[in-house]
Short mmCIF file of C-alpha atoms in Angstrom, two decimals:
data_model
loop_
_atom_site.label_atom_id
_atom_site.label_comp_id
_atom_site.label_asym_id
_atom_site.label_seq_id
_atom_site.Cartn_x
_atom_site.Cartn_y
_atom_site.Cartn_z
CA UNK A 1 -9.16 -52.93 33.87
CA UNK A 2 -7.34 -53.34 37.39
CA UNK A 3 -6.40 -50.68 39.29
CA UNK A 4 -3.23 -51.11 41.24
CA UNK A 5 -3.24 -49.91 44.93
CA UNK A 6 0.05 -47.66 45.19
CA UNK A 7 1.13 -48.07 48.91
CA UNK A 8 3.70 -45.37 50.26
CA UNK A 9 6.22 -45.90 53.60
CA UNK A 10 5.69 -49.86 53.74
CA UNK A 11 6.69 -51.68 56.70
CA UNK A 12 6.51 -54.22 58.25
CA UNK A 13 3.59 -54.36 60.08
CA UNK A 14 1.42 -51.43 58.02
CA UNK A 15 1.93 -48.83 55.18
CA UNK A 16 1.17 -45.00 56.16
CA UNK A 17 -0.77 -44.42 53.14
CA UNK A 18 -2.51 -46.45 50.65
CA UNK A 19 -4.56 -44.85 47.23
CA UNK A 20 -6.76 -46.66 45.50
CA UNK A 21 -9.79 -45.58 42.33
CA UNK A 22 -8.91 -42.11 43.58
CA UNK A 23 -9.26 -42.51 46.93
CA UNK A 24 -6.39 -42.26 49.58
CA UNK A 25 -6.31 -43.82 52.73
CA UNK A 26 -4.29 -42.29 55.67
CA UNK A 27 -2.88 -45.15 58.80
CA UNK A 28 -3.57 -43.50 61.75
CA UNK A 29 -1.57 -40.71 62.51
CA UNK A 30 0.05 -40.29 66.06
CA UNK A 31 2.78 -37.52 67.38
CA UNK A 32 6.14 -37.64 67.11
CA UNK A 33 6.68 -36.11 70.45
CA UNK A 34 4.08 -37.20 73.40
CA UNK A 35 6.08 -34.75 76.05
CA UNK A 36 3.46 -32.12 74.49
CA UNK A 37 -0.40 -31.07 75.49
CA UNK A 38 -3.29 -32.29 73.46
CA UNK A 39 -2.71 -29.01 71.57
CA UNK A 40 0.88 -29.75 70.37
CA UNK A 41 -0.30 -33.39 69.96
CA UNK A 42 -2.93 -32.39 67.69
CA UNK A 43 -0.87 -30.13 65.81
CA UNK A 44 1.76 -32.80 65.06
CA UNK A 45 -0.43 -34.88 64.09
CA UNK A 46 -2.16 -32.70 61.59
CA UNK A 47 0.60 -31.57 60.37
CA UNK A 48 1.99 -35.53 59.54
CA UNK A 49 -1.67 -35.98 57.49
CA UNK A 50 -1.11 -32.40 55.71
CA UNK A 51 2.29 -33.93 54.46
CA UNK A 52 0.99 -37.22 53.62
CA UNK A 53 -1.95 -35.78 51.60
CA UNK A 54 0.60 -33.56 49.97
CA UNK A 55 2.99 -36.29 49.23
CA UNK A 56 -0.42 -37.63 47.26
CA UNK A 57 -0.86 -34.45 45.63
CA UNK A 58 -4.44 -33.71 47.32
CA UNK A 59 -4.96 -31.78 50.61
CA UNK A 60 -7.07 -31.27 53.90
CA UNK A 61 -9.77 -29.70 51.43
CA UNK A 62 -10.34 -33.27 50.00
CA UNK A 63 -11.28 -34.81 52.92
CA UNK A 64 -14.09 -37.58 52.82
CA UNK A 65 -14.02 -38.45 56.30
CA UNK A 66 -11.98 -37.84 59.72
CA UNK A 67 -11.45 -40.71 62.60
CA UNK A 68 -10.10 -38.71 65.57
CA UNK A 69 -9.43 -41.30 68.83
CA UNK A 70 -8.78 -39.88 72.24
CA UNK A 71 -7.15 -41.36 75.16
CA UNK A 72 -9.60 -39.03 77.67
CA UNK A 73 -12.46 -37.09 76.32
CA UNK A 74 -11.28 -34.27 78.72
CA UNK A 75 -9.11 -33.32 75.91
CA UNK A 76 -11.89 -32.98 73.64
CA UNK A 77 -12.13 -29.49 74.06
CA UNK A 78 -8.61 -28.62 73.15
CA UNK A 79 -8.16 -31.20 70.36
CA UNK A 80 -10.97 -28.63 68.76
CA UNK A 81 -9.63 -25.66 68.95
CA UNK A 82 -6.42 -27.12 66.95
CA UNK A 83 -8.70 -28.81 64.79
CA UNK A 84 -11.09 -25.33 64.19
CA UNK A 85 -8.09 -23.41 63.29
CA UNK A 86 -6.77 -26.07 61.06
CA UNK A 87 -9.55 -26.92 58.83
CA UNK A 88 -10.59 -24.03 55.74
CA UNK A 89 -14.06 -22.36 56.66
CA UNK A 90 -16.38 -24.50 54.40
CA UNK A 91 -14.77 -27.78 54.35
CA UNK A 92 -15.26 -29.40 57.63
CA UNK A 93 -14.96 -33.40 56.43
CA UNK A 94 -17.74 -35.57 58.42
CA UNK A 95 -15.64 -36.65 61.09
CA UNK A 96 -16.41 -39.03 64.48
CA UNK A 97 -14.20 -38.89 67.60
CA UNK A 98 -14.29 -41.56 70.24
CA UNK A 99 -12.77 -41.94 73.48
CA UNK A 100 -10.02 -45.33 73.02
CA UNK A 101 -7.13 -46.83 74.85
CA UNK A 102 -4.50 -46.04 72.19
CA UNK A 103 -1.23 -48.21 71.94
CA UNK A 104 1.05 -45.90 73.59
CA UNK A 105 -0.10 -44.66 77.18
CA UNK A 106 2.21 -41.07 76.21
CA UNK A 107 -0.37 -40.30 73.10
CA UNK A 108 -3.03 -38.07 73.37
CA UNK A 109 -4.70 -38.39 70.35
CA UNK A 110 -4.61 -40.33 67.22
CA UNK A 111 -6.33 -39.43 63.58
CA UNK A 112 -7.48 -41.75 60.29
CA UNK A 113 -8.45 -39.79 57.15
CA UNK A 114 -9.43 -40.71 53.83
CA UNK A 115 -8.98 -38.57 51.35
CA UNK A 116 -10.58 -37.95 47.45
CA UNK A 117 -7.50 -37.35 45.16
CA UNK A 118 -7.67 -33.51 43.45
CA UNK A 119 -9.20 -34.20 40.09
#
């Protein structure tokens, strides 16, 4: 039996979200508005993967694994306390974050998740 791969908000160049044998897979998420701190970064960004995960009826609970990328590790501290407050108590994903030169200078911050769909 094949298994399709449903992609969601195709373009040209990539699609935002991709699910596959129950497994969804995020692009990497960047802010809307760069003006803001790492904090309001981070939250935008969160917030876009919240309403992606939604959109494939699973959430931040389902987690299998967090990329964060930073353009300076000196915002590693604040990135954090977005990211403490936003993940549930008991369901911290595995999750790396690296120091990278991301494609916009303006962005702080830049997150990949994959995701298990609710069962």
């Amino acid at each position: 039996m094949t298994h399709a791969v449903r992609r969601y908000h195709v373009g040209d160049r990539l699609s935002e979200m991709a699910i596959h044998h129950g497994t969804v897979y995020l692009a990497g998420q960047v802010p809307d508005d760069a003006t803001q701190d790492i904090k309001g970064q981070t939250r935008q960004v969160l917030a876009m993967v919240d309403k992606l995960l939604a959109e494939a009826h699973t959430d931040s609970a389902h987690i299998l694994m967090a990329q964060i990328f930073l353009a300076d590790m000196a915002d590693f501290a604040g990135m954090n306390e977005v990211w403490d407050d936003w993940v549930a108590p008991g369901d911290a994903p595995p999750r790396a974050t690296v120091q990278a030169k991301l494609a916009r200078p303006e962005w702080k911050i830049e997150i990949v998740v994959t995701a298990a769909l609710k069962v």
